[in-house]
Coordinates of C-alpha atoms in Angstrom, one line a residue:
M1104 CA 118.8 141.7 99.7
E1105 CA 116.9 140.4 102.6
T1106 CA 116.7 136.7 103.7
A1107 CA 113.9 134.5 105.1
D1108 CA 113.1 130.7 106.2
V1109 CA 110.8 130.3 103.4
I1110 CA 109.9 131.7 100.2
I1111 CA 106.4 130.5 98.5
I1112 CA 105.6 131.4 94.8
G1113 CA 101.8 131.5 94.7
S1114 CA 99.0 131.7 96.6
G1115 CA 96.9 129.0 95.6
Q1116 CA 95.3 125.8 97.6
G1117 CA 98.8 124.6 98.5
G1118 CA 100.6 127.6 99.0
V1119 CA 98.6 129.1 101.7
P1120 CA 98.2 126.5 103.9
L1121 CA 102.0 126.1 103.4
A1122 CA 102.9 129.5 104.1
A1123 CA 100.7 129.9 106.9
D1124 CA 101.9 126.5 109.2
F1125 CA 105.5 127.6 108.3
A1126 CA 104.7 131.4 109.7
K1127 CA 102.9 129.8 112.7
Q1128 CA 106.0 127.4 113.6
G1129 CA 107.9 130.9 114.0
L1130 CA 109.3 130.8 110.5
M1131 CA 110.1 134.0 108.7
V1132 CA 107.5 133.6 105.5
V1133 CA 107.5 135.5 102.4
L1134 CA 104.8 134.7 99.8
F1135 CA 104.9 136.0 96.4
E1136 CA 101.5 137.0 94.9
R1137 CA 101.2 138.6 91.1
D1138 CA 97.7 138.6 91.4
L1139 CA 94.6 137.9 93.7
L1140 CA 95.2 135.7 97.3
G1141 CA 93.7 132.6 96.5
G1142 CA 94.9 131.7 93.2
S1143 CA 92.6 130.2 90.6
C1144 CA 89.8 128.4 92.8
I1145 CA 88.3 131.2 94.9
N1146 CA 89.1 133.8 92.5
Y1147 CA 88.1 132.2 89.0
G1148 CA 87.6 128.4 89.3
C1149 CA 85.7 126.6 92.2
T1150 CA 83.9 129.2 94.3
P1151 CA 82.9 131.7 91.6
S1152 CA 81.8 128.7 89.3
K1153 CA 79.8 126.9 91.3
A1154 CA 78.0 129.6 93.0
F1155 CA 77.1 130.6 89.4
L1156 CA 76.0 126.8 88.9
A1157 CA 73.7 127.0 91.9
A1158 CA 71.6 129.5 90.2
A1159 CA 71.8 127.9 86.8
H1160 CA 70.7 124.5 87.7
A1161 CA 68.3 125.7 89.9
A1162 CA 66.7 127.6 86.7
G1163 CA 67.3 124.4 84.7
R1164 CA 65.6 121.9 87.0
V1165 CA 62.4 124.3 87.2
R1166 CA 62.4 124.2 83.0
Q1167 CA 62.6 120.6 83.1
A1168 CA 60.1 119.5 85.4
E1169 CA 57.4 118.9 83.2
D1170 CA 57.8 115.1 83.3
L1171 CA 56.7 115.5 86.9
G1172 CA 53.8 117.9 86.2
I1173 CA 55.4 121.3 87.0
Y1174 CA 54.7 124.1 84.6
A1175 CA 56.5 127.4 85.7
Q1176 CA 58.0 130.5 83.9
V1177 CA 61.6 131.0 84.8
E1178 CA 62.5 134.7 85.5
V1179 CA 66.4 135.2 86.0
D1180 CA 67.8 138.4 87.4
F1181 CA 71.2 138.1 85.7
P1182 CA 72.8 140.7 87.1
A1183 CA 71.9 139.5 90.9
V1184 CA 73.1 136.0 90.0
M1185 CA 76.4 137.3 89.1
E1186 CA 76.5 139.7 92.0
R1187 CA 76.0 136.9 94.5
V1188 CA 78.5 135.4 92.8
R1189 CA 81.1 137.7 93.2
L1190 CA 80.0 138.8 96.9
I1191 CA 80.8 135.1 97.9
R1192 CA 84.0 135.3 96.0
A1193 CA 85.1 138.5 97.7
R1194 CA 84.2 136.4 101.2
W1195 CA 86.6 134.0 100.1
H1196 CA 89.1 135.9 99.2
Q1197 CA 88.9 138.2 102.3
G1198 CA 89.3 134.8 104.2
V1199 CA 92.8 134.1 103.0
Q1200 CA 93.9 137.6 103.6
K1201 CA 92.8 137.2 107.4
R1202 CA 94.3 133.8 107.5
L1203 CA 98.0 134.9 106.1
H1204 CA 98.0 138.4 108.5
E1205 CA 96.9 136.5 111.3
A1206 CA 99.6 133.5 110.9
G1207 CA 102.2 136.4 109.9
V1208 CA 103.0 136.1 106.7
R1209 CA 104.6 138.4 104.6
V1210 CA 103.1 139.1 101.2
V1211 CA 104.7 140.9 98.6
Y1212 CA 102.2 141.8 95.9
A1213 CA 104.4 141.4 92.3
Q1214 CA 105.4 139.3 89.8
A1215 CA 108.3 137.1 91.4
Y1216 CA 111.2 136.2 89.4
F1217 CA 114.6 134.2 90.2
T1218 CA 117.7 136.6 90.2
G1219 CA 120.2 133.8 91.9
E1220 CA 119.8 130.2 93.3
R1221 CA 116.9 130.2 95.7
T1222 CA 116.7 134.4 95.4
V1223 CA 113.6 135.7 94.5
T1224 CA 113.0 139.3 93.6
G1225 CA 109.5 140.9 92.8
N1226 CA 108.5 144.9 93.2
N1227 CA 111.9 145.8 94.2
V1228 CA 112.3 143.3 96.9
T1229 CA 114.9 140.8 96.6
V1230 CA 114.4 138.0 99.4
Q1231 CA 116.9 134.5 99.4
A1232 CA 115.9 131.6 101.4
P1233 CA 117.0 127.8 102.1
L1234 CA 113.4 126.5 101.0
V1235 CA 111.3 127.9 98.2
V1236 CA 107.9 126.5 96.8
I1237 CA 106.7 127.0 93.6
N1238 CA 102.9 127.1 93.6
T1239 CA 102.1 129.4 90.7
G1240 CA 99.2 127.2 88.7
T1241 CA 98.3 127.8 85.0
T1242 CA 96.5 129.9 82.9
A1243 CA 93.7 129.5 80.4
A1244 CA 95.7 128.9 76.9
T1245 CA 94.7 131.3 73.8
P1246 CA 94.4 129.6 70.5
K1247 CA 96.1 131.5 67.7
I1248 CA 92.8 131.9 65.7
P1249 CA 93.2 134.9 63.6
G1250 CA 91.3 137.8 64.6
L1251 CA 90.8 136.6 68.1
A1252 CA 93.3 139.1 69.8
G1253 CA 92.0 142.2 70.9
T1254 CA 88.5 141.4 71.1
P1255 CA 86.5 141.1 74.4
Y1256 CA 86.4 137.3 74.6
L1257 CA 85.8 135.5 77.8
T1258 CA 87.7 133.0 79.5
N1259 CA 86.9 131.5 83.0
R1260 CA 89.6 134.4 84.2
N1261 CA 86.8 137.2 83.6
F1262 CA 83.6 135.4 82.9
F1263 CA 82.2 136.0 86.6
D1264 CA 82.8 139.8 85.8
L1265 CA 79.6 139.7 83.6
Q1266 CA 77.1 142.2 84.2
K1267 CA 74.6 141.4 81.7
L1268 CA 73.2 137.7 80.2
P1269 CA 74.3 137.9 76.3
P1270 CA 71.4 136.8 74.3
R1271 CA 73.8 134.3 72.4
L1272 CA 76.9 132.5 73.7
L1273 CA 79.5 130.9 71.6
V1274 CA 82.2 128.5 73.0
I1275 CA 85.1 127.0 71.7
G1276 CA 86.5 124.1 73.4
G1277 CA 84.8 120.7 74.5
G1278 CA 86.3 120.3 77.9
Y1279 CA 84.6 120.6 81.5
I1280 CA 85.1 124.5 81.8
S1281 CA 83.3 124.9 78.2
L1282 CA 80.5 122.6 79.2
E1283 CA 80.0 123.9 83.3
L1284 CA 79.9 127.6 81.9
G1285 CA 78.1 126.9 78.5
Q1286 CA 75.7 124.9 80.0
G1287 CA 74.7 127.2 83.0
L1288 CA 74.4 130.4 81.0
A1289 CA 72.2 128.4 78.1
R1290 CA 69.8 127.3 81.9
L1291 CA 70.0 131.1 82.8
G1292 CA 68.5 132.2 79.0
S1293 CA 71.6 132.3 76.7
E1294 CA 71.3 130.7 73.5
T1295 CA 74.3 128.4 73.2
Q1296 CA 76.3 126.8 70.8
I1297 CA 79.7 125.0 71.4
I1298 CA 82.1 124.2 68.8
V1299 CA 84.3 121.3 69.4
R1300 CA 87.2 119.9 67.5
G1301 CA 86.8 116.1 67.7
E1302 CA 84.1 114.1 67.7
R1303 CA 83.0 114.2 71.3
V1304 CA 82.9 116.5 74.4
L1305 CA 84.9 115.5 77.2
D1306 CA 86.9 113.3 75.1
H1307 CA 89.1 112.4 78.1
E1308 CA 86.4 110.6 79.6
E1309 CA 84.8 107.1 78.3
P1310 CA 82.6 107.2 75.3
D1311 CA 79.4 106.8 76.9
V1312 CA 80.1 109.7 79.5
S1313 CA 80.4 112.1 76.3
E1314 CA 77.4 110.8 75.1
T1315 CA 75.2 111.1 78.1
L1316 CA 76.3 114.6 78.5
A1317 CA 76.1 115.6 75.0
E1318 CA 72.3 114.4 75.1
A1319 CA 72.1 116.6 78.6
L1320 CA 73.3 119.6 76.9
K1321 CA 71.1 119.2 73.7
R1322 CA 67.5 118.9 76.3
D1323 CA 68.9 122.2 77.4
G1324 CA 69.0 123.4 74.1
I1325 CA 72.7 123.8 73.7
Q1326 CA 73.5 123.0 69.6
I1327 CA 77.0 121.2 69.1
H1328 CA 78.9 121.4 66.2
F1329 CA 81.4 118.3 66.3
H1330 CA 84.4 117.9 64.0
A1331 CA 84.5 121.9 63.7
N1332 CA 87.6 124.5 63.7
T1333 CA 87.5 128.0 63.9
Q1334 CA 89.3 129.4 61.0
K1335 CA 88.6 133.0 61.8
V1336 CA 87.2 135.7 64.4
T1337 CA 85.5 138.9 63.9
Y1338 CA 84.1 141.2 66.2
N1339 CA 81.9 144.0 65.2
D1340 CA 79.2 146.4 66.6
N1341 CA 79.0 144.0 69.8
L1342 CA 78.7 140.9 67.7
F1343 CA 81.1 138.2 67.7
T1344 CA 81.1 136.2 64.1
L1345 CA 82.9 133.0 63.8
E1346 CA 84.0 131.2 60.4
L1347 CA 84.2 127.5 60.7
D1348 CA 86.2 125.7 58.3
N1349 CA 82.9 123.6 57.4
G1350 CA 81.8 126.9 55.8
Q1351 CA 79.2 127.6 58.6
Q1352 CA 79.4 130.9 60.2
L1353 CA 78.0 131.6 64.0
Q1354 CA 77.1 134.9 65.6
G1355 CA 76.7 135.7 69.2
E1356 CA 77.1 138.6 71.7
A1357 CA 79.4 136.9 73.6
L1358 CA 82.2 134.3 72.8
L1359 CA 84.0 132.0 75.5
I1360 CA 87.2 130.5 75.2
A1361 CA 88.1 127.3 76.9
T1362 CA 90.4 125.3 75.0
G1363 CA 93.0 124.2 77.8
R1364 CA 95.8 125.6 80.2
H1365 CA 99.3 126.3 80.2
P1366 CA 101.5 126.9 83.0
N1367 CA 102.6 130.1 84.6
T1368 CA 106.2 129.5 84.2
S1369 CA 107.4 132.2 81.5
A1370 CA 108.0 135.0 84.0
L1371 CA 109.8 133.1 86.5
N1372 CA 113.1 133.2 85.0
V1373 CA 113.9 129.5 86.4
A1374 CA 117.0 129.0 84.5
A1375 CA 118.5 132.0 87.1
T1376 CA 118.3 129.0 90.1
G1377 CA 118.7 125.9 88.1
V1378 CA 115.0 124.8 88.2
E1379 CA 114.3 123.1 84.6
L1380 CA 110.9 122.7 83.0
N1381 CA 109.4 120.2 80.7
E1382 CA 108.8 120.7 77.0
Q1383 CA 105.1 121.7 77.7
G1384 CA 106.7 124.4 80.2
Y1385 CA 105.7 122.9 83.5
I1386 CA 108.2 122.5 86.1
K1387 CA 110.3 119.2 86.4
V1388 CA 109.8 117.3 89.8
D1389 CA 110.5 113.5 91.3
E1390 CA 108.0 112.0 92.9
Q1391 CA 108.6 114.1 96.0
F1392 CA 108.0 117.4 94.2
R1393 CA 111.6 118.1 94.2
T1394 CA 112.9 120.3 91.2
T1395 CA 116.2 120.1 89.5
C1396 CA 117.5 122.8 92.2
E1397 CA 118.1 121.7 95.7
N1398 CA 115.4 122.9 98.0
I1399 CA 113.5 124.3 95.5
Y1400 CA 110.1 122.4 95.3
A1401 CA 106.8 122.5 93.0
I1402 CA 103.7 121.5 93.9
A1403 CA 100.0 121.4 92.3
D1404 CA 99.3 122.3 88.3
V1405 CA 102.3 124.2 87.5
A1406 CA 104.5 120.8 88.4
Q1407 CA 101.7 119.0 86.1
Q1408 CA 99.6 117.6 89.1
P1409 CA 96.0 116.9 88.4
A1410 CA 94.1 120.5 88.1
F1411 CA 92.0 120.1 90.8
T1412 CA 92.1 122.2 94.1
H1413 CA 91.7 119.2 96.4
V1414 CA 95.0 117.7 95.0
S1415 CA 96.7 121.0 95.0
W1416 CA 95.4 121.1 99.0
E1417 CA 96.7 117.3 99.5
D1418 CA 100.2 118.4 97.7
Y1419 CA 100.3 121.1 100.8
R1420 CA 100.0 117.9 103.2
R1421 CA 102.3 115.7 101.0
L1422 CA 104.7 118.2 100.9
K1423 CA 104.8 119.3 104.3
A1424 CA 104.9 115.9 105.4
I1425 CA 108.0 115.1 103.2
L1426 CA 109.7 118.1 104.7
H1427 CA 109.4 116.6 107.7
G1428 CA 110.7 113.1 107.0
E1429 CA 108.1 110.9 106.2
N1430 CA 107.7 109.0 103.2
R1431 CA 104.8 110.4 100.8
T1432 CA 104.7 110.6 97.2
R1433 CA 102.8 112.8 94.6
N1434 CA 100.3 109.9 93.6
D1435 CA 99.7 108.2 96.9
R1436 CA 96.3 108.5 97.1
V1437 CA 93.5 107.8 95.0
L1438 CA 92.4 110.3 92.2
A1439 CA 88.9 111.5 92.4
Y1440 CA 87.5 114.3 90.6
A1441 CA 83.9 115.9 89.5
I1442 CA 82.4 118.0 86.7
Y1443 CA 79.7 119.9 87.6
T1444 CA 77.3 119.7 84.6
E1445 CA 73.8 118.2 84.9
P1446 CA 74.1 115.3 85.0
Q1447 CA 77.1 115.7 86.8
V1448 CA 80.3 113.3 86.3
G1449 CA 81.9 111.5 89.2
R1450 CA 85.1 109.8 88.6
A1451 CA 87.5 107.9 91.0
G1452 CA 90.8 105.7 90.4
M1453 CA 91.0 104.0 86.9
T1454 CA 88.4 103.3 83.9
I1455 CA 88.1 99.8 82.4
A1456 CA 90.8 100.9 79.6
D1457 CA 93.3 102.4 82.3
A1458 CA 93.3 99.0 84.0
H1459 CA 93.9 97.3 80.8
K1460 CA 96.8 99.4 79.9
K1461 CA 98.4 98.5 83.1
G1462 CA 98.1 94.9 82.3
I1463 CA 95.8 94.1 84.8
N1464 CA 93.1 91.6 84.3
A1465 CA 90.4 93.7 85.1
R1466 CA 86.2 93.7 84.3
C1467 CA 83.3 96.5 84.8
V1468 CA 79.9 96.4 85.4
T1469 CA 77.3 99.3 84.3
L1470 CA 74.1 100.1 86.1
P1471 CA 71.9 102.8 84.0
M1472 CA 70.2 105.4 86.2
S1473 CA 66.8 104.3 84.3
D1474 CA 67.1 101.3 86.5
I1475 CA 67.6 103.2 89.7
A1476 CA 64.4 103.6 91.8
R1477 CA 65.3 107.1 93.3
A1478 CA 66.3 108.2 89.9
I1479 CA 62.8 107.5 88.0
E1480 CA 61.0 108.7 91.2
W1481 CA 63.0 111.9 91.1
G1482 CA 63.1 112.4 86.8
H1483 CA 67.0 111.9 86.8
D1484 CA 67.0 108.8 84.7
L1485 CA 69.8 110.2 82.5
G1486 CA 73.2 108.8 83.1
F1487 CA 74.6 105.4 84.4
Y1488 CA 77.0 103.9 87.6
R1489 CA 79.9 101.9 86.4
M1490 CA 82.5 100.0 88.6
V1491 CA 85.8 98.6 87.7
I1492 CA 87.4 96.1 89.6
D1493 CA 90.6 93.5 89.3
T1494 CA 89.4 90.1 88.7
E1495 CA 92.6 88.5 90.7
T1496 CA 92.2 90.2 93.6
D1497 CA 88.8 91.1 93.7
L1498 CA 89.6 95.1 94.8
I1499 CA 87.7 97.7 93.6
L1500 CA 89.9 99.7 90.9
G1501 CA 87.6 102.6 89.8
A1502 CA 84.5 104.1 89.3
T1503 CA 82.3 106.7 86.9
L1504 CA 79.4 107.8 87.8
V1505 CA 77.1 110.0 85.6
G1506 CA 74.0 111.3 87.2
Y1507 CA 72.3 113.5 89.9
E1508 CA 74.7 114.9 92.8
A1509 CA 77.1 112.0 91.3
A1510 CA 80.2 114.3 93.2
E1511 CA 78.7 113.6 96.4
I1512 CA 77.9 109.7 95.8
V1513 CA 81.6 108.8 94.4
H1514 CA 83.2 109.7 97.6
V1515 CA 81.8 106.0 98.5
F1516 CA 84.4 104.4 96.1
V1517 CA 87.0 107.1 97.2
S1518 CA 87.0 105.7 100.9
L1519 CA 86.6 101.9 99.7
M1520 CA 89.7 102.1 97.8
E1521 CA 91.7 103.8 100.3
A1522 CA 90.7 101.0 102.7
G1523 CA 92.2 98.4 100.0
A1524 CA 88.3 97.1 99.9
T1525 CA 86.9 94.6 97.8
W1526 CA 84.0 94.9 95.5
Q1527 CA 82.0 91.9 98.0
L1528 CA 82.5 94.5 101.0
L1529 CA 80.1 96.9 99.1
E1530 CA 78.1 94.1 97.4
K1531 CA 76.7 92.7 101.0
S1532 CA 76.5 96.5 102.6
V1533 CA 72.5 97.4 103.0
H1534 CA 72.1 101.0 101.7
I1535 CA 69.1 102.9 102.4
H1536 CA 66.1 102.7 100.3
P1537 CA 65.3 105.0 98.4
T1538 CA 68.2 106.7 97.7
Y1539 CA 71.0 107.0 95.0
G1540 CA 73.4 105.7 96.8
E1541 CA 71.3 102.5 97.2
A1542 CA 72.4 101.6 93.8
L1543 CA 75.9 100.8 94.4
P1544 CA 75.3 97.5 96.1
S1545 CA 72.9 96.5 93.5
L1546 CA 76.0 97.6 91.2
A1547 CA 78.1 95.3 93.0
R1548 CA 75.7 92.4 92.4
G1549 CA 76.5 92.6 89.0
F1550 CA 79.7 90.8 89.7
V1551 CA 78.0 87.9 91.5
E1552 CA 78.3 84.9 89.0

């Protein structure tokens, strides 16, 4: 058995900088990785998906430019689109390899599992260390639909390996992955249908967010089947057939499964080191990422943190500070995220419903995109801006933006909220005309009595 100063399991966006920082401090760091360095973000998440959507949304905007008096035929070289995606992914992956190598991190390519207290084994290498960090992330969950197993269905894991554009795409799931990738393939030329179990897409968002996105998908020619469950999958002669519980049969050359995630903990044998899991299989941690075994920590989505790269990276900064004696916690920053459909969804902090559940006397104002000069001029009038405030303190509690490049604009609210600003500060700001950001002070003026 070998010894090290630090063991890190998983090379996601939290594990890699932790490993590199510890190694640069002169510590012996061993990182176990069972798959590709860089975790889901670089290999089958943010990096490839946004490179893919760059092409898809470019095509979509051209097709929808008729309202501007622009008429064009769009020709998509799908193999070239996907080759560019894979080249960008490979470049980022190589960057992670270089970073770890230059820092002096020892990488063991193997499925890691605990064989004793703070003792980890993988590929015939057993290492014990006084500090262990688990950063193994999550994997696409596969529903137990009769006939699905053994078919060449897609998840975000293998989606970016597509070589040919499927003429017809079927998508099971109504979350952000299904919407981003489903809209993306539709804009590149696939006839797309989405099967949603409930009454709306993005059911974790506010209802009018769901309604806006459903309308956007409809404009792209996407058909959504609500209140529909897939009872059976058949795959014959390169064709998927789905039987729905409403009696419908849908067919397509490709099937994308995007029905949620589950934590990568089943192979870790955490019981051997006294680490406990919750009922969903996530690692139990306290507010400072401590597991139930002393000096073992878990960060990011395997610890049921919000499944976003920027959260994982901030968890790295949080844990590093905690280990140096600082008082940081797992929820000590404003949570913001985005959905990269078109229009985009940008979210920061609380919704009005979140605030009321917490017992806060809150109110909100909403400004339609159709009232924003820049949106009208550019033909991006689908969506809205919304801000939530605490009526007793005037502090900004949250924002929901649905519109063109909302993921960029929402950062205004992130900074204001981190600074403890009130809505009056935004209201008296002078933003440039004509911009999308110009609408934010106008939004705040909705609170003026």
